[in-house]
Short mmCIF file of C-alpha atoms in Angstrom, two decimals:
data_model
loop_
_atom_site.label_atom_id
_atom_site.label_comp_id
_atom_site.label_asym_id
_atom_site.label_seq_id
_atom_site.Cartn_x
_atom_site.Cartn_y
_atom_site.Cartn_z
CA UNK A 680 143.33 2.95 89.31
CA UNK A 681 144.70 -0.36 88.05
CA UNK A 682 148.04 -0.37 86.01
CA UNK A 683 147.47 -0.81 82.03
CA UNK A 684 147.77 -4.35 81.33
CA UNK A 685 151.21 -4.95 79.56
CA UNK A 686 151.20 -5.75 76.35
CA UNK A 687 152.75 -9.77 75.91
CA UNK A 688 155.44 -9.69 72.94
CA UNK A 689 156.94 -12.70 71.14
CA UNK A 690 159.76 -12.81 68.29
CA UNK A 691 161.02 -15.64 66.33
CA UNK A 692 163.45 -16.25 63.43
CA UNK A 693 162.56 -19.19 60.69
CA UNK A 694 164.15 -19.61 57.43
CA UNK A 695 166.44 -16.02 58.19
CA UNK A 696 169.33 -14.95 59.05
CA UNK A 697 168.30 -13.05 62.39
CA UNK A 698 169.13 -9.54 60.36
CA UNK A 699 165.73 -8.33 61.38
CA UNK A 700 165.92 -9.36 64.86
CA UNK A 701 169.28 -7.43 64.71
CA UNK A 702 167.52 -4.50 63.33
CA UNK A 703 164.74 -4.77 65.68
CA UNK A 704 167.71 -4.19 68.62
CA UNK A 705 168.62 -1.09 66.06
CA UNK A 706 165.48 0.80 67.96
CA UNK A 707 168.55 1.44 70.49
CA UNK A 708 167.32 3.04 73.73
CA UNK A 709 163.66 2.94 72.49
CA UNK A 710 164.39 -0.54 73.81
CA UNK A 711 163.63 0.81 77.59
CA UNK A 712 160.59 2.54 76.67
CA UNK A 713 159.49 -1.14 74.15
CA UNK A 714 159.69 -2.86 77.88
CA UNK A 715 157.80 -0.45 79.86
CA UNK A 716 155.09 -1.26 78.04
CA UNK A 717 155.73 -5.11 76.75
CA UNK A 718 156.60 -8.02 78.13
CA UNK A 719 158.35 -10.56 76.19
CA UNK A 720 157.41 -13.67 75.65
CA UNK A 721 159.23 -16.49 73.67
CA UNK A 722 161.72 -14.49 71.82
CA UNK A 723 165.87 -14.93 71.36
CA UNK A 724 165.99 -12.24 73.75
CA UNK A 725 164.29 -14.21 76.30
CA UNK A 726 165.11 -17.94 75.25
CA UNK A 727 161.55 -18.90 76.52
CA UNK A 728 161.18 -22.04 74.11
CA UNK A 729 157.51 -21.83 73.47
CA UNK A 730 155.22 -19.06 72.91
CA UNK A 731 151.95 -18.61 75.54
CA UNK A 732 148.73 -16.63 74.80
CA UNK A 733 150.12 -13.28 73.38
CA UNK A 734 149.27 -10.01 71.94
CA UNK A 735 151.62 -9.61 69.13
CA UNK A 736 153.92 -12.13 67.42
CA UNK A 737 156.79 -10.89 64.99
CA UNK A 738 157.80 -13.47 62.65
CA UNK A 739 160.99 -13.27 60.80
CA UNK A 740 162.06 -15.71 57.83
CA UNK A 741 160.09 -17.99 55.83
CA UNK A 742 158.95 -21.33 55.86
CA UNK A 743 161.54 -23.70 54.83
CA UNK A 744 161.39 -27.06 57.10
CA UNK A 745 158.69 -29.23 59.27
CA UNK A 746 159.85 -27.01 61.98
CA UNK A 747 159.44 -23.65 60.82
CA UNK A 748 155.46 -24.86 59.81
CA UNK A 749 155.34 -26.02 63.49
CA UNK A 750 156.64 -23.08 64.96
CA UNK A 751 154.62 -20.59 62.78
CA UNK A 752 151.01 -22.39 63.76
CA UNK A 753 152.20 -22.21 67.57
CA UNK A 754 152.60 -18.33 66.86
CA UNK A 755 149.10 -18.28 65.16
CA UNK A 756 147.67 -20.75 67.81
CA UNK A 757 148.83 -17.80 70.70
CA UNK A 758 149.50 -14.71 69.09
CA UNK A 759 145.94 -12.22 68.70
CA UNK A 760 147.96 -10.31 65.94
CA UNK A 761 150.85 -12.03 63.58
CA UNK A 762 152.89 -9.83 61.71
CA UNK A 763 155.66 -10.67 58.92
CA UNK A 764 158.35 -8.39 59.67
CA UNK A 765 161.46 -8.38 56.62
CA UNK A 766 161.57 -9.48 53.00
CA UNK A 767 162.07 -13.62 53.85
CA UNK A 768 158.59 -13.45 55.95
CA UNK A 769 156.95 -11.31 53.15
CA UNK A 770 157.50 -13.56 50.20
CA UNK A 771 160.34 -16.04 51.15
CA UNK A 772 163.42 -13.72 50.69
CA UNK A 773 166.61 -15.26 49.56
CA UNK A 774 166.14 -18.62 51.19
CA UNK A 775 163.17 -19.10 48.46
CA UNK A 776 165.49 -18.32 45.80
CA UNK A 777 166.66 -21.94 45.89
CA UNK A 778 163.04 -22.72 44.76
CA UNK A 779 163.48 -23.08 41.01
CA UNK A 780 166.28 -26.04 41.98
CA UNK A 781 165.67 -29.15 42.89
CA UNK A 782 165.49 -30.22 46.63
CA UNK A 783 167.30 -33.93 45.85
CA UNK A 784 169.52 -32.52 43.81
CA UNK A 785 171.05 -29.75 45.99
CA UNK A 786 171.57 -31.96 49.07
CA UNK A 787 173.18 -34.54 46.37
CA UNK A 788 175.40 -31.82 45.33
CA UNK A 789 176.33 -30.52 48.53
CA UNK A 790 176.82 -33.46 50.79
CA UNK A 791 177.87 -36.27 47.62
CA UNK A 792 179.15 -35.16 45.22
CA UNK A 793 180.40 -31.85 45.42
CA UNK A 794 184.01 -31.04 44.19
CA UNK A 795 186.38 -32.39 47.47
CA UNK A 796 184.45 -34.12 48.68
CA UNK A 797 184.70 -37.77 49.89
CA UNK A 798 182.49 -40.44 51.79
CA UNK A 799 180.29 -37.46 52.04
CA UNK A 800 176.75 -38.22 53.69
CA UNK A 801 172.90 -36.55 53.39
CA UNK A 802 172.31 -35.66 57.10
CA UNK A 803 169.47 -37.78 58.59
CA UNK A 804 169.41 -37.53 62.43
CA UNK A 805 165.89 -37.63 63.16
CA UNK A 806 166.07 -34.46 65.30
CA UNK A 807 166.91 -32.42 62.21
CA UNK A 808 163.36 -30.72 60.66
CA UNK A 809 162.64 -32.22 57.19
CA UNK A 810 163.23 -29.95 54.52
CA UNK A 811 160.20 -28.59 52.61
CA UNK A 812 160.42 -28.76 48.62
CA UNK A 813 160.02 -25.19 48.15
CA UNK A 814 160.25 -22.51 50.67
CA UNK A 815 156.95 -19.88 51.56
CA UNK A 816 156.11 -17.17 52.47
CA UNK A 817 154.43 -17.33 55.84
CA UNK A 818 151.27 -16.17 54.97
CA UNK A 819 150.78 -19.36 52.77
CA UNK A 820 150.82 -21.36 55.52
CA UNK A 821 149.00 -19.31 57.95
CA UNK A 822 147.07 -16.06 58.13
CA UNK A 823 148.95 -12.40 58.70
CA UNK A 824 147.88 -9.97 60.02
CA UNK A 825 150.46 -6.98 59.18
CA UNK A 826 153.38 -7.28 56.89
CA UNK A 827 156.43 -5.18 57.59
CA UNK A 828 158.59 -5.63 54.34
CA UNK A 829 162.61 -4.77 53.96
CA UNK A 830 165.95 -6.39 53.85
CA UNK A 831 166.03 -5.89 56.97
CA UNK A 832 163.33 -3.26 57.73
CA UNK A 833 165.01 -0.38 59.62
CA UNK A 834 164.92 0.53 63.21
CA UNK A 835 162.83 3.49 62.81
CA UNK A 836 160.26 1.26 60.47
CA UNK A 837 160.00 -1.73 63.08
CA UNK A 838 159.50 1.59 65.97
CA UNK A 839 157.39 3.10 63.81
CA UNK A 840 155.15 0.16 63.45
CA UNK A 841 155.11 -1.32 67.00
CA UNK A 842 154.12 1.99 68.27
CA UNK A 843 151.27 2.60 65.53
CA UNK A 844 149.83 -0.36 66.60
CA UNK A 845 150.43 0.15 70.32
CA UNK A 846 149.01 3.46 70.32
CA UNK A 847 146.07 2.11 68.47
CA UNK A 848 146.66 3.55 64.80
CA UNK A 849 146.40 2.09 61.97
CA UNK A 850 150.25 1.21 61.27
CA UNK A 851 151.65 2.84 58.23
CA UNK A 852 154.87 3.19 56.74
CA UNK A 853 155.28 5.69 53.95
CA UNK A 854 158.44 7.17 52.62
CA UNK A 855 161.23 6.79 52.98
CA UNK A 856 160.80 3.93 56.23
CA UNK A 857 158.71 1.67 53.37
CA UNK A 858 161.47 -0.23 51.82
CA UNK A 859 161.82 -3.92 49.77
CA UNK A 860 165.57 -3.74 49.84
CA UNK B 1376 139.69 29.93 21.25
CA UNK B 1377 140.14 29.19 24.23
CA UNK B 1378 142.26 26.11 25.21
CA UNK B 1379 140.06 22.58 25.79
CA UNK B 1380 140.48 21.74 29.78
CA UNK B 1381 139.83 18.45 30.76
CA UNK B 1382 139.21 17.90 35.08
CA UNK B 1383 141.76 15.71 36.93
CA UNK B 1384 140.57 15.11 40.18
CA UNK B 1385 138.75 18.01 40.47
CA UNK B 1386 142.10 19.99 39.14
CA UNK B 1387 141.63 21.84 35.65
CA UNK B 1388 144.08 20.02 33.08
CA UNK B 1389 144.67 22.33 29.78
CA UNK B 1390 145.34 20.20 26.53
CA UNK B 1391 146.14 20.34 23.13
CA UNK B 1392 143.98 18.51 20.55
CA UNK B 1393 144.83 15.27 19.37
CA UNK B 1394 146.69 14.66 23.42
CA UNK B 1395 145.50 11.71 25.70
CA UNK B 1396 144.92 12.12 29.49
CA UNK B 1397 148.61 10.66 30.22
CA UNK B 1398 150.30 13.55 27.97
CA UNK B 1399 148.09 16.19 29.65
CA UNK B 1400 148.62 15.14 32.82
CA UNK B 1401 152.11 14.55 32.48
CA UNK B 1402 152.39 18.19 30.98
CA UNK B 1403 150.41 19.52 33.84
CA UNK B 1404 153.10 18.18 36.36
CA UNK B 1405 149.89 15.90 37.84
CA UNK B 1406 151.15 12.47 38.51
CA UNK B 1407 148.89 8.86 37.43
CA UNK B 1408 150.90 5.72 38.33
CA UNK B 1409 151.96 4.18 34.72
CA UNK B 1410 154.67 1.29 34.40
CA UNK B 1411 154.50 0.37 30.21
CA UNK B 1412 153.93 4.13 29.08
CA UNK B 1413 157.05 6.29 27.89
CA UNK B 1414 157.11 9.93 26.92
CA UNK B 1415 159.12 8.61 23.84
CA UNK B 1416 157.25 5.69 22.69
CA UNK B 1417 154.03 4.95 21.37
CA UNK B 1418 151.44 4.40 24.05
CA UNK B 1419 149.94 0.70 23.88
CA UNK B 1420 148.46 0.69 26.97
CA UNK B 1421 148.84 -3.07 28.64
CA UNK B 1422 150.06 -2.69 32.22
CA UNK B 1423 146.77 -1.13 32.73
CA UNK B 1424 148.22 0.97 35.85
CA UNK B 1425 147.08 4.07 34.76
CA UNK B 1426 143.98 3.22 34.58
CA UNK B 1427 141.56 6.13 35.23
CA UNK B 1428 137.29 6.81 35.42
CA UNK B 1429 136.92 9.31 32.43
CA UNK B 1430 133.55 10.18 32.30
CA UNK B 1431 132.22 7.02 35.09
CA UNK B 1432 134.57 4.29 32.74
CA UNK B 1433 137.64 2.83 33.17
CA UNK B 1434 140.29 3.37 30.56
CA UNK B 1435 143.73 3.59 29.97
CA UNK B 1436 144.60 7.35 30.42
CA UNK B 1437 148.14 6.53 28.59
CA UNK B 1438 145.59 5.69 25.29
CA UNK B 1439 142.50 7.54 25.97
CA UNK B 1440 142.75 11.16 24.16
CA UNK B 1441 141.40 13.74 26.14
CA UNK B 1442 138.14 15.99 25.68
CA UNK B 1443 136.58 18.99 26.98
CA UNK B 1444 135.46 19.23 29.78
CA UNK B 1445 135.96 15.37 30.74
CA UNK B 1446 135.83 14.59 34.28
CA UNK B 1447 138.49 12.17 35.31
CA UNK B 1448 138.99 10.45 38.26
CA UNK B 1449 142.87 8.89 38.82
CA UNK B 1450 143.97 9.60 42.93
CA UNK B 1451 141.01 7.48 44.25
CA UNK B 1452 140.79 4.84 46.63
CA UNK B 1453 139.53 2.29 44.36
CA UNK B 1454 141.68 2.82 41.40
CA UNK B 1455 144.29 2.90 44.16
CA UNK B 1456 143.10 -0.29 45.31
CA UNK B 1457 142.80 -1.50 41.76
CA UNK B 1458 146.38 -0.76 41.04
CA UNK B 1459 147.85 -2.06 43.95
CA UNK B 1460 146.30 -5.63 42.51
CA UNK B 1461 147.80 -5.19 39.34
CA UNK B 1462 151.35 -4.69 41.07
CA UNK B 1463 150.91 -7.19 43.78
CA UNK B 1464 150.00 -10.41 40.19
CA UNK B 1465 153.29 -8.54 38.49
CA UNK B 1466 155.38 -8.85 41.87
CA UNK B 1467 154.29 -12.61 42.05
CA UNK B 1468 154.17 -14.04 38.41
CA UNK B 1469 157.94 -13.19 38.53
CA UNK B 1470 160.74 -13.45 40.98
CA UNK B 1471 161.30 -9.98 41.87
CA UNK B 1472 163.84 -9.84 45.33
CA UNK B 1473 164.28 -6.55 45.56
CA UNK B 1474 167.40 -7.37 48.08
CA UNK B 1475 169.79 -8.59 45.62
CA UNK B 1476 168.49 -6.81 42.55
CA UNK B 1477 170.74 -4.52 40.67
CA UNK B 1478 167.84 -1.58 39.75
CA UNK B 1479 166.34 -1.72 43.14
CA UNK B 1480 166.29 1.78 44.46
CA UNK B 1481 165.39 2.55 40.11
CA UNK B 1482 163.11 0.37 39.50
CA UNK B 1483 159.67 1.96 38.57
CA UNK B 1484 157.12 -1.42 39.50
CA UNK B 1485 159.26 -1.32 43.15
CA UNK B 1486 158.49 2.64 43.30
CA UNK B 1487 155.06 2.25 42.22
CA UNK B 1488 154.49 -0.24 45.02
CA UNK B 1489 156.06 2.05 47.44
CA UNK B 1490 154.01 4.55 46.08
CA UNK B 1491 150.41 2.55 46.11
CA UNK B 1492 151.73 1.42 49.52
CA UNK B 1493 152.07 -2.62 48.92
CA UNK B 1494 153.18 -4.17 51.75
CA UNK B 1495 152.45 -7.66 50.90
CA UNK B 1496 152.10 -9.56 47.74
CA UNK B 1497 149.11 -11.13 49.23
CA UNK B 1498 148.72 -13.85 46.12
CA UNK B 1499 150.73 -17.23 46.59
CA UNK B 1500 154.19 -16.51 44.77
CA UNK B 1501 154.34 -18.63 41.42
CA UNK B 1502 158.26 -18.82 41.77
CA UNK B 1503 158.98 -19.82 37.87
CA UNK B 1504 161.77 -20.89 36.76
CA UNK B 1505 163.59 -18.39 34.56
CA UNK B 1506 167.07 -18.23 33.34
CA UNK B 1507 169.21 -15.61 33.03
CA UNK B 1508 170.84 -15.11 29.87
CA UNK B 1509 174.40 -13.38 30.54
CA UNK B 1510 176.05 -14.31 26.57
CA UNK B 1511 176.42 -10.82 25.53
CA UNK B 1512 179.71 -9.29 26.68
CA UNK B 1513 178.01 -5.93 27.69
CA UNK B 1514 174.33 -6.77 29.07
CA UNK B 1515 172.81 -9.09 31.46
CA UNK B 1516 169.22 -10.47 30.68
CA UNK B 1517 167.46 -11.14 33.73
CA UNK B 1518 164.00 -12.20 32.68
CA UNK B 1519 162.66 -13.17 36.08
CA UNK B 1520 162.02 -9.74 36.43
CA UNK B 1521 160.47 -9.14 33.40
CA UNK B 1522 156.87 -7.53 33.33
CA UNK B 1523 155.75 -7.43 29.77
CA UNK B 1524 155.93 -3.77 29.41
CA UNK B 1525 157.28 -4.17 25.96
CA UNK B 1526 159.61 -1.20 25.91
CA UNK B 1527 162.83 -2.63 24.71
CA UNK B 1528 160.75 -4.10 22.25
CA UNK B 1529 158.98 -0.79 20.83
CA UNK B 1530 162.35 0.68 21.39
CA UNK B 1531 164.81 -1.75 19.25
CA UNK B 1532 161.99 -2.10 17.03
CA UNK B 1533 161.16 1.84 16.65
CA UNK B 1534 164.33 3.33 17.36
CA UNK B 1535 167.27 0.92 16.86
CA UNK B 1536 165.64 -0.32 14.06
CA UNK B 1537 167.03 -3.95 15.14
CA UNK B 1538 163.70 -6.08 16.43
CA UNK B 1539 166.15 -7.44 18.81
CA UNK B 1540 163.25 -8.55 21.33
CA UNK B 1541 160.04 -9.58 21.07
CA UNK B 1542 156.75 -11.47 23.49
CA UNK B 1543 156.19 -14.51 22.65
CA UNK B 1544 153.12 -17.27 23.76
CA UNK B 1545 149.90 -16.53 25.14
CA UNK B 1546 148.42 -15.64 28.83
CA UNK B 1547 150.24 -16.75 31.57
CA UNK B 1548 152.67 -18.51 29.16
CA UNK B 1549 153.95 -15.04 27.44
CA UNK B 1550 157.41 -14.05 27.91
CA UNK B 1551 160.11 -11.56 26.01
CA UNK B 1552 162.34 -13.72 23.94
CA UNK B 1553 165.26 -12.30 22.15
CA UNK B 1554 165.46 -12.56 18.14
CA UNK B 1555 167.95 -15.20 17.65
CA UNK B 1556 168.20 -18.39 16.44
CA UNK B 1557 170.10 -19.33 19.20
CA UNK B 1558 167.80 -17.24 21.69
CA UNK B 1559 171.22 -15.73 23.20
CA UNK B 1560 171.48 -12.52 23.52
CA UNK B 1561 175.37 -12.38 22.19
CA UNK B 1562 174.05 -14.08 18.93
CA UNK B 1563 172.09 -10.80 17.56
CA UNK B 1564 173.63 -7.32 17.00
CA UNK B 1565 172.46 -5.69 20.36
CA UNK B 1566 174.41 -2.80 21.49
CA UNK B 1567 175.02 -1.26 24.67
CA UNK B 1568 174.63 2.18 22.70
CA UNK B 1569 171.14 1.03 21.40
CA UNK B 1570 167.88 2.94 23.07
CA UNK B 1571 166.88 -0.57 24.06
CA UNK B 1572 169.47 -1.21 26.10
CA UNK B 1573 168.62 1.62 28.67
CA UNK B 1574 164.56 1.64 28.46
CA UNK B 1575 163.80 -1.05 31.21
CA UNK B 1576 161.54 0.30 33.89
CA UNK B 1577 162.58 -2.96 35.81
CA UNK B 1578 166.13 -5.17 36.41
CA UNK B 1579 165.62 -7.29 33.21
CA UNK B 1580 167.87 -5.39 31.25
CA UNK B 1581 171.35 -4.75 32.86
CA UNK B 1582 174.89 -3.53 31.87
CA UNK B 1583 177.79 -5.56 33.17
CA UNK B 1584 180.28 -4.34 35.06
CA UNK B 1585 178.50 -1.43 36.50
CA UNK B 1586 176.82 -2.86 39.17
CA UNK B 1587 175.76 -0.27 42.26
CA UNK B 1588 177.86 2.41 41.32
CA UNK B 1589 175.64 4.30 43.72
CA UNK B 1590 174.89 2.52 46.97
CA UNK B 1591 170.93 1.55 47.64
CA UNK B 1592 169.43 3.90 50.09
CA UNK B 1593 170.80 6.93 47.70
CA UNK B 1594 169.12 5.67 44.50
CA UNK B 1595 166.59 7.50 42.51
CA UNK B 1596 163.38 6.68 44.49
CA UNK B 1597 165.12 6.58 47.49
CA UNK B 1598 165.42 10.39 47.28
CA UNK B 1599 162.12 10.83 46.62
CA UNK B 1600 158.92 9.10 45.77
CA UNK B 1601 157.84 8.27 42.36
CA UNK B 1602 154.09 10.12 42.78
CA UNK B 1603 157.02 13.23 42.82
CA UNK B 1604 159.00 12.94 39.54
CA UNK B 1605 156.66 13.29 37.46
CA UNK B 1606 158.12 16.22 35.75
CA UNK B 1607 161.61 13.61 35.30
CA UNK B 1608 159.18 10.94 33.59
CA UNK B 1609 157.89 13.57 31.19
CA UNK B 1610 161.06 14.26 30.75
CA UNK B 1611 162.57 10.91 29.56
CA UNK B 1612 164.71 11.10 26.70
CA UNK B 1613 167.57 8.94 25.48
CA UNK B 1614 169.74 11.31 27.18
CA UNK B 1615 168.46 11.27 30.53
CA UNK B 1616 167.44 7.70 31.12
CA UNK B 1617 168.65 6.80 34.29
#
């Protein structure tokens, strides 16, 4: 009988802080059973720069630059299931809390005239992403197909999840793994 | 005479004249998701949460006095569904982030959604722009939190006797303003001792300086779900209010 086809894996970070990447490696030793049934594709853990056709694609962070919109649609273009996974992906998360100040404004602030500051300059090397006015969530920019919410989610919700959906349930999180903070 | 029963979900539901469906139920121990309604204040019924099917319509059980022999529907899918709508437009007219909130853990719309199982907010987020007001010495106003719930304003009205808050404008454009010239919060005669001051279902209304005294993760609905406690929401008094 022919092996199970593995399952093809691939993890990025945008506008976050890599806490639920971090909390994904909280599934501890569950780690060697993940990998005996997924392969990884791009991910941090791999470094593979670019994501090819895959089953599921775990997105943490919003969308806060050119980049992070680029990134995201290459996940959507390759990925047969996209899921949010933490509270930036879900509905922007703290990065979005700069969205009720203005864009021009903060990078005047920080780079000109902050306090200390002298012949202070707005970074403009054209390999740095453009900053986006506001920051999303990544379902306004593309569609989602499973949201895992929490600052970060825990271990056991991420395991919890991943194997619901591996196993071919319907993925659920109730009490107490279902968290926003 | 034998006491008028109403049906909850199938589950006999004793009343007393005169009670609605949300003071029955409550009574009974039988839980129906509610964020505006308080055991202490006059039902008004606009969060529209607790909406129930008495009889095949929709009403507000918090307003809708029960009858005999009523047939109510409230643990359904599509209330359920219904709900989780309502609570997915509150979570994105406002900027609720859980992470660095204060009252997460307490906060009744965030144990609701755990509750009704949100996972997403699924609208776009409007992000408004909404400004703290931190003048008083004692409490911190957070308004982007706010869900219109009116209970600091029944209770300063009601119980304080003070009208310190109040909704202003119309539609999207409502929001609580506080009953000052000045619209500061330090330039009325609020109290930290006043009901008001501890009726907030949400993070709007905060006292300084007391900021998690118990770590999240340990925190009211942490402990247990909110479809649970429904004996502790009956039981909300000015004593008890978390």
């Amino acid at each position: 009988m022919l092996d199970k086809r593995k399952i093809r894996l691939a993890t990025t970070s945008l506008a976050g802080c890599f806490g639920c990447h971090m909390s994904f490696l909280d599934i501890d030793e569950r780690l060697l059973e993940l990998i005996e049934r997924v392969d990884f594709d791009r991910s941090p853990l791999t470094d593979i720069k670019h994501c090819g056709p895959c089953d599921i694609g775990l997105i943490e962070g919003g969308v806060c630059n050119a980049e992070n919109v680029h990134v995201l649609r290459e996940f959507r273009r390759n990925c047969k299931v996209l899921i949010a996974l933490g509270a930036c992906a879900v509905n922007g998360g703290l990065p979005a809390q700069r969205n009720h100040l203005d864009l021009g404004q903060c990078l005047q602030e920080v780079y000109l005239t902050g306090e200390g500051l002298v012949n202070g300059q707005i970074p403009n090397d054209p390999e740095l992403p453009l900053p986006l006015d506001k920051v999303h969530p990544i379902d306004e920019i593309v569609r989602i197909d499973y949201f895992i919410p929490g600052c970060p989610p825990s271990g056991d919700a991420i395991w919890k999840f991943l194997t619901d959906l591996l196993d071919g349930r319907t993925p659920r999180l109730g009490h107490p793994l279902l968290r926003f903070d | 005479m034998k006491q008028p029963t109403f049906l909850l979900d199938g589950m006999p539901v004793p009343f007393e004249e005169g009670q609605t469906i949300m003071d029955a139920a409550m009574a009974a121990d039988a839980f129906i998701p509610h964020l505006c309604h308080h055991p202490e204040f006059k039902p008004q019924g606009s969060c529209k949460l607790c909406t129930v099917k008495a009889n095949g319509r929709h009403v507000s059980s918090c307003t809708m006095q029960a009858r005999d022999g009523m047939e109510v529907e409230n643990n359904t899918p599509d209330l359920n569904d219904k709900r989780r709508t309502l609570l997915q437009m509150l979570f994105v007219e406002g900027n609720h982030f859980c992470p660095s909130c204060e009252k997460s853990g307490n906060c009744m719309l965030q144990a609701l959604a755990y509750e009704l199982e949100m996972l997403s907010p699924h609208f776009d987020q409007f992000y408004p722009d909404r400004p703290v007001d931190a003048s008083h010495p004692d409490v911190l106003l957070d308004f982007n939190r706010c869900i219109l719930c009116e209970l600091c304003v029944r209770a300063s009205r009601d119980v304080d006797g003070k009208s310190v808050f109040a909704l202003s404008g119309r539609g999207i454009g409502k929001h609580l303003i506080v009953n000052a010239e000045s619209g500061r919060l330090a330039d009325t005669d609020f109290s930290l001792l006043d009901r008001a001051a501890h009726v907030c279902p949400v993070g709007v209304i905060l006292e300084k300086r007391k900021g998690f005294a118990v770590p999240i993760g340990q925190r009211l609905y942490d402990e247990k779900p909110i479809g649970q406690q429904m004996e502790r929401l009956a039981a909300r008094t000015a004593k008890v209010e978390v």
